Each structure stands twice: as structure tokens, then as C-alpha cells.
Amino acid sequence: MSRYLCHEHPDLLTVETRVVDARPGAVVLERTPFHPGGGGQLADRGVLRWAGGEARVSAIEAEGERFWHVLAEPVEVAGIVEVAVDSAFRALMAQLHTNAHVISALVFQRFQGALITGAQLNADGTARVDFDLPEADNERLRALEPEINDVIRQDLAVRYAYIPVAAAAAEPGLLRSRSVAPPPTADGQVRIVEIVGLDRQACGGTHLASTGRSRPVRILKIDNKGRHNRRVRLALADA
Ligand SMILES: [Zn+2]
């Protein structure tokens, strides 16, 4: 897992920087506040401004440790630029992502350490989280909706730490996903996201500063996807 600028400074959404590589309609920047996406989270969106113009950043393409900011127009840009994250879209992803942690914490606690098998956050304010739950009663899963909203009302703080990968692997549930573990940093650390009083899990995404910053959540639907997979679909209220 790389350490992104948005990890160290989640509130820094606009940065003045320099184009270090370019092709028509895309740039690599010296520094960027954008989250590139991953683990079910969509990449940040936003805008690139330069002397005499601007273009929407419509996608991020990872090329190793370099991130191409793909522009909505085939312009060629060089030199000093300003890049700004779309704050509403960031907030939407952070709400969905934080609530994905909340439901996964409740499922882990109520269903004997059940792990995540997949997740996808969507731009329309919905998300799905898949769990390895061969036996669960869907009504018990549905009953988590008021509990999620209770955690939102409690406004629990969200904080971060880096711990050695071996320590992360040794603590049950810290690597919550059955399929993908976030890769360690160059110095062998894993980023841990803690919802204080509720949950800790390894994750490289963007989250709210506290759970109370989320709109309420509805559970839309629960699908059985194969013998082991239970898919829970969530939506933010009014989404
Ligand atoms: Zn996360």
C-alpha cells in the first residue's frame, strides 16, 4: 500500500503542483491529493487548472506507483498546475466506505468472525458488501440497519495507525477481506483504520473523520450469491 497524500492530509483537496509526464488528455503530477481508487472504492474526481485553461479529471490510471490523471479533453498540459478534488464526490465515497466498515464490523461481531469477500462503492450513493456467510439468516442481516444508524448517531471517531504486516496478520479480523489484503508499504507496514470503540481493520481508502458525518443508511437488499456469499446492498438516505 502506498502512502498517499490523502492519507496524511485528508482535508487537503487542492494542491499546486507540476506536471512531470504528459500525453494528450492525461498528466502525471509531482504530488496529488487524489485517491486512485482500489478495494472497491472509486477514484477521486476533480479538475485540473493551468494558465489559460482547465479540464475535468475523469479517471485515474495507475501505472506502478505513477498515477495518470485522465482528462475529459485531449489537451496537452505542462508546467505548473492546480489540481482539485471534487469534495462532494470524496465525501460520498468516504460516507459509503465508512459505513462499509461499520457493517463489516457488526457482521464480524455478530456472525462469528465472518469475513468480507468483496465490496463495491458506487457513484449513485449505493454500495454492496459481500460476506462469507454460509449459514446466516437474512432477517438477522437486515436487522443490522438500525445498528448501523446507531453507530452513525454515536459519532465515533475514525483514526489511523501503521503497524508491521506480521502484527496485522496475527490479529484476527484485522485483515478483514478474505480475498485481498492491502499490500504493505515499502517499509513493511499496514495501514489500520480504527472506528474508535467499534472496529479496527487494514484499509487504504478514504473515510469520514467520524461516523456522525454520514447520512443515515438503508439496507436495500440481501442476495444469496452462491453457497458462501451473502451480498448486502446499502444506500445512503436520499441517494
Ligand atoms: Zn476503508
Short mmCIF file of C-alpha atoms and ligand atoms in Angstrom, two decimals:
data_model
loop_
_atom_site.label_atom_id
_atom_site.label_comp_id
_atom_site.label_asym_id
_atom_site.label_seq_id
_atom_site.Cartn_x
_atom_site.Cartn_y
_atom_site.Cartn_z
CA MET A 1 0.00 0.00 0.00
CA SER A 2 1.42 3.33 -0.95
CA ARG A 3 1.18 6.22 1.46
CA TYR A 4 -0.93 8.73 -0.40
CA LEU A 5 -1.04 12.44 0.29
CA CYS A 6 -4.77 11.98 1.01
CA HIS A 7 -3.84 9.56 3.81
CA GLU A 8 -1.63 12.10 5.57
CA HIS A 9 -3.81 15.12 4.77
CA PRO A 10 -7.39 14.03 4.09
CA ASP A 11 -8.66 17.62 4.17
CA LEU A 12 -6.16 18.87 1.60
CA LEU A 13 -8.24 18.82 -1.58
CA THR A 14 -6.49 21.45 -3.73
CA VAL A 15 -2.77 21.35 -4.48
CA GLU A 16 -0.48 23.44 -6.66
CA THR A 17 1.98 21.12 -8.35
CA ARG A 18 3.93 20.40 -11.52
CA VAL A 19 3.30 18.13 -14.48
CA VAL A 20 6.09 15.52 -14.57
CA ASP A 21 4.81 13.50 -17.54
CA ALA A 22 2.11 14.16 -20.10
CA ARG A 23 0.35 12.78 -23.12
CA PRO A 24 -2.68 14.26 -24.87
CA GLY A 25 -5.51 14.11 -22.36
CA ALA A 26 -3.53 12.86 -19.35
CA VAL A 27 -0.87 14.01 -16.89
CA VAL A 28 1.28 12.60 -14.10
CA LEU A 29 1.72 15.15 -11.30
CA GLU A 30 4.56 15.67 -8.85
CA ARG A 31 2.06 15.42 -5.99
CA THR A 32 -1.65 14.82 -5.95
CA PRO A 33 -4.45 14.93 -3.38
CA PHE A 34 -6.40 12.34 -5.41
CA HIS A 35 -7.15 8.86 -4.11
CA PRO A 36 -6.56 6.48 -7.04
CA GLY A 37 -9.34 4.08 -6.03
CA GLY A 38 -9.00 0.40 -5.19
CA GLY A 39 -10.52 -2.18 -2.88
CA GLY A 40 -13.99 -1.33 -4.18
CA GLN A 41 -13.58 2.43 -3.75
CA LEU A 42 -13.83 4.60 -6.86
CA ALA A 43 -11.02 7.04 -7.68
CA ASP A 44 -11.49 10.68 -6.78
CA ARG A 45 -12.78 13.01 -9.45
CA GLY A 46 -11.98 16.68 -9.83
CA VAL A 47 -10.46 19.35 -12.02
CA LEU A 48 -7.01 20.32 -13.36
CA ARG A 49 -6.34 24.03 -13.92
CA TRP A 50 -3.40 25.61 -15.73
CA ALA A 51 -2.56 29.05 -17.12
CA GLY A 52 -5.29 29.55 -19.65
CA GLY A 53 -7.47 26.54 -19.15
CA GLU A 54 -8.96 23.76 -17.13
CA ALA A 55 -10.24 20.24 -17.69
CA ARG A 56 -12.16 17.72 -15.66
CA VAL A 57 -10.17 14.80 -14.23
CA SER A 58 -12.40 11.91 -15.18
CA ALA A 59 -10.31 8.89 -14.14
CA ILE A 60 -7.05 7.82 -12.55
CA GLU A 61 -4.95 5.14 -14.26
CA ALA A 62 -2.30 3.52 -12.11
CA GLU A 63 1.00 2.65 -13.79
CA GLY A 64 3.02 1.17 -10.96
CA GLU A 65 3.47 3.99 -8.44
CA ARG A 66 2.58 6.64 -11.01
CA PHE A 67 -0.93 7.89 -11.43
CA TRP A 68 -2.16 9.21 -14.75
CA HIS A 69 -4.85 11.82 -14.22
CA VAL A 70 -7.04 11.26 -17.26
CA LEU A 71 -8.67 14.46 -18.52
CA ALA A 72 -12.07 14.81 -20.12
CA GLU A 73 -10.49 16.62 -23.10
CA PRO A 74 -7.45 15.66 -25.22
CA VAL A 75 -5.42 18.72 -24.15
CA GLU A 76 -1.64 18.79 -23.68
CA VAL A 77 -0.64 20.33 -20.38
CA ALA A 78 2.80 21.18 -18.98
CA GLY A 79 4.36 23.18 -16.19
CA ILE A 80 2.73 24.41 -13.00
CA VAL A 81 -0.89 23.39 -12.47
CA GLU A 82 -3.52 23.33 -9.76
CA VAL A 83 -5.42 20.14 -9.15
CA ALA A 84 -8.57 19.98 -7.04
CA VAL A 85 -10.55 17.02 -5.77
CA ASP A 86 -14.34 17.13 -6.11
CA SER A 87 -15.23 17.47 -2.43
CA ALA A 88 -18.81 16.21 -2.81
CA PHE A 89 -17.66 13.03 -4.55
CA ARG A 90 -14.89 12.48 -1.96
CA ALA A 91 -17.47 12.90 0.81
CA LEU A 92 -19.81 10.43 -0.88
CA MET A 93 -17.07 7.78 -1.14
CA ALA A 94 -15.98 8.46 2.45
CA GLN A 95 -19.54 8.01 3.72
CA LEU A 96 -20.04 4.75 1.84
CA HIS A 97 -16.60 3.49 2.80
CA THR A 98 -17.01 4.29 6.49
CA ASN A 99 -20.40 2.59 6.53
CA ALA A 100 -18.91 -0.45 4.78
CA HIS A 101 -16.53 -0.67 7.75
CA VAL A 102 -19.41 -0.31 10.19
CA ILE A 103 -21.47 -3.10 8.66
CA SER A 104 -18.43 -5.34 8.32
CA ALA A 105 -17.63 -4.72 12.00
CA LEU A 106 -21.17 -5.66 13.03
CA VAL A 107 -21.18 -8.76 10.81
CA PHE A 108 -17.76 -9.79 12.17
CA GLN A 109 -19.02 -9.43 15.74
CA ARG A 110 -22.47 -10.98 15.34
CA PHE A 111 -21.63 -13.77 12.89
CA GLN A 112 -18.57 -15.49 14.36
CA GLY A 113 -15.84 -13.53 12.65
CA ALA A 114 -17.34 -13.63 9.15
CA LEU A 115 -15.02 -12.04 6.58
CA ILE A 116 -15.62 -9.85 3.53
CA THR A 117 -15.39 -11.46 0.11
CA GLY A 118 -15.90 -8.31 -1.96
CA ALA A 119 -17.11 -4.73 -1.94
CA GLN A 120 -18.04 -2.03 -4.40
CA LEU A 121 -18.89 1.60 -3.70
CA ASN A 122 -20.97 3.36 -6.36
CA ALA A 123 -21.28 6.94 -7.51
CA ASP A 124 -25.06 6.83 -7.04
CA GLY A 125 -24.72 6.61 -3.24
CA THR A 126 -25.17 2.86 -3.02
CA ALA A 127 -22.71 0.13 -2.12
CA ARG A 128 -22.55 -3.61 -1.90
CA VAL A 129 -20.56 -5.61 0.59
CA ASP A 130 -20.21 -9.38 0.19
CA PHE A 131 -19.65 -11.62 3.18
CA ASP A 132 -18.60 -15.22 3.63
CA LEU A 133 -21.77 -16.25 5.43
CA PRO A 134 -22.87 -19.78 4.61
CA GLU A 135 -25.47 -20.08 7.40
CA ALA A 136 -26.79 -16.59 8.12
CA ASP A 137 -30.45 -15.74 8.32
CA ASN A 138 -31.12 -12.78 6.02
CA GLU A 139 -33.54 -11.28 8.54
CA ARG A 140 -30.72 -11.06 11.08
CA LEU A 141 -28.63 -9.27 8.47
CA ARG A 142 -31.47 -6.89 7.70
CA ALA A 143 -31.76 -6.17 11.43
CA LEU A 144 -28.31 -4.56 11.29
CA GLU A 145 -29.77 -1.44 9.63
CA PRO A 146 -30.81 0.27 12.91
CA GLU A 147 -27.50 -0.77 14.46
CA ILE A 148 -25.55 0.91 11.65
CA ASN A 149 -27.60 4.06 12.14
CA ASP A 150 -26.95 3.85 15.88
CA VAL A 151 -23.19 3.87 15.21
CA ILE A 152 -23.70 6.92 12.96
CA ARG A 153 -25.62 8.68 15.76
CA GLN A 154 -22.86 7.86 18.29
CA ASP A 155 -20.43 9.84 16.10
CA LEU A 156 -17.45 7.55 16.78
CA ALA A 157 -14.05 8.97 15.82
CA VAL A 158 -12.07 7.38 12.99
CA ARG A 159 -8.30 7.26 13.32
CA TYR A 160 -5.29 5.67 11.65
CA ALA A 161 -2.12 3.84 12.57
CA TYR A 162 0.58 1.89 10.75
CA ILE A 163 1.66 -1.47 12.16
CA PRO A 164 4.06 -4.17 10.89
CA VAL A 165 2.43 -6.59 8.47
CA ALA A 166 3.24 -9.60 10.69
CA ALA A 167 1.42 -7.97 13.63
CA ALA A 168 -1.58 -7.27 11.38
CA ALA A 169 -1.71 -10.87 10.20
CA ALA A 170 -1.56 -12.10 13.82
CA GLU A 171 -4.64 -10.17 14.99
CA PRO A 172 -7.86 -11.95 13.98
CA GLY A 173 -10.10 -9.80 11.82
CA LEU A 174 -7.59 -7.06 11.15
CA LEU A 175 -7.21 -8.33 7.58
CA ARG A 176 -10.96 -8.41 7.10
CA SER A 177 -11.14 -9.33 3.45
CA ARG A 178 -10.99 -12.98 2.54
CA SER A 179 -9.77 -12.21 -0.99
CA VAL A 180 -7.48 -9.17 -0.91
CA ALA A 181 -5.21 -7.83 1.82
CA PRO A 182 -3.91 -4.30 1.27
CA PRO A 183 -0.27 -4.63 0.20
CA PRO A 184 2.24 -3.41 2.81
CA THR A 185 4.15 -0.15 2.42
CA ALA A 186 7.75 -0.21 1.24
CA ASP A 187 8.84 -0.45 4.89
CA GLY A 188 6.55 -3.42 5.66
CA GLN A 189 3.72 -1.56 7.39
CA VAL A 190 -0.03 -1.92 7.00
CA ARG A 191 -2.42 0.99 7.46
CA ILE A 192 -5.02 0.30 10.13
CA VAL A 193 -8.32 2.17 10.19
CA GLU A 194 -9.93 2.29 13.62
CA ILE A 195 -13.52 3.28 14.34
CA VAL A 196 -12.88 4.02 17.98
CA GLY A 197 -14.85 1.71 20.24
CA LEU A 198 -16.13 -0.44 17.37
CA ASP A 199 -13.56 -1.84 14.97
CA ARG A 200 -10.05 -1.97 13.54
CA GLN A 201 -9.20 -3.21 10.06
CA ALA A 202 -6.49 -2.78 7.46
CA CYS A 203 -7.52 -0.41 4.66
CA GLY A 204 -6.03 2.09 2.24
CA GLY A 205 -9.21 4.03 1.46
CA THR A 206 -10.70 7.37 2.43
CA HIS A 207 -13.11 7.59 5.35
CA LEU A 208 -15.03 10.15 7.36
CA ALA A 209 -13.34 11.79 10.37
CA SER A 210 -16.17 10.40 12.50
CA THR A 211 -19.21 8.22 11.85
CA GLY A 212 -21.67 11.03 12.62
CA ARG A 213 -20.72 12.80 9.39
CA SER A 214 -22.65 10.20 7.41
CA ARG A 215 -26.22 10.42 6.33
CA PRO A 216 -28.36 7.54 7.64
CA VAL A 217 -28.13 4.24 5.80
CA ARG A 218 -30.75 1.86 4.46
CA ILE A 219 -30.21 -1.80 3.68
CA LEU A 220 -31.82 -2.20 0.25
CA LYS A 221 -31.48 -5.88 -0.42
CA ILE A 222 -29.72 -9.07 0.60
CA ASP A 223 -28.87 -11.61 -2.08
CA ASN A 224 -27.51 -15.10 -1.79
CA LYS A 225 -24.63 -15.25 -4.24
CA GLY A 226 -23.55 -18.87 -4.18
CA ARG A 227 -23.31 -21.11 -1.15
CA HIS A 228 -20.91 -18.90 0.81
CA ASN A 229 -21.54 -15.39 -0.44
CA ARG A 230 -24.14 -13.08 1.00
CA ARG A 231 -24.40 -9.73 -0.76
CA VAL A 232 -25.72 -6.78 1.25
CA ARG A 233 -26.75 -3.69 -0.71
CA LEU A 234 -26.76 -0.39 1.15
CA ALA A 235 -27.78 3.12 0.25
CA LEU A 236 -27.28 6.48 1.89
CA ALA A 237 -30.57 8.14 2.74
CA ASP A 238 -31.77 10.34 -0.15
CA ALA A 239 -29.30 8.70 -2.54
ZN ZN B 1 -11.63 1.54 4.48
#
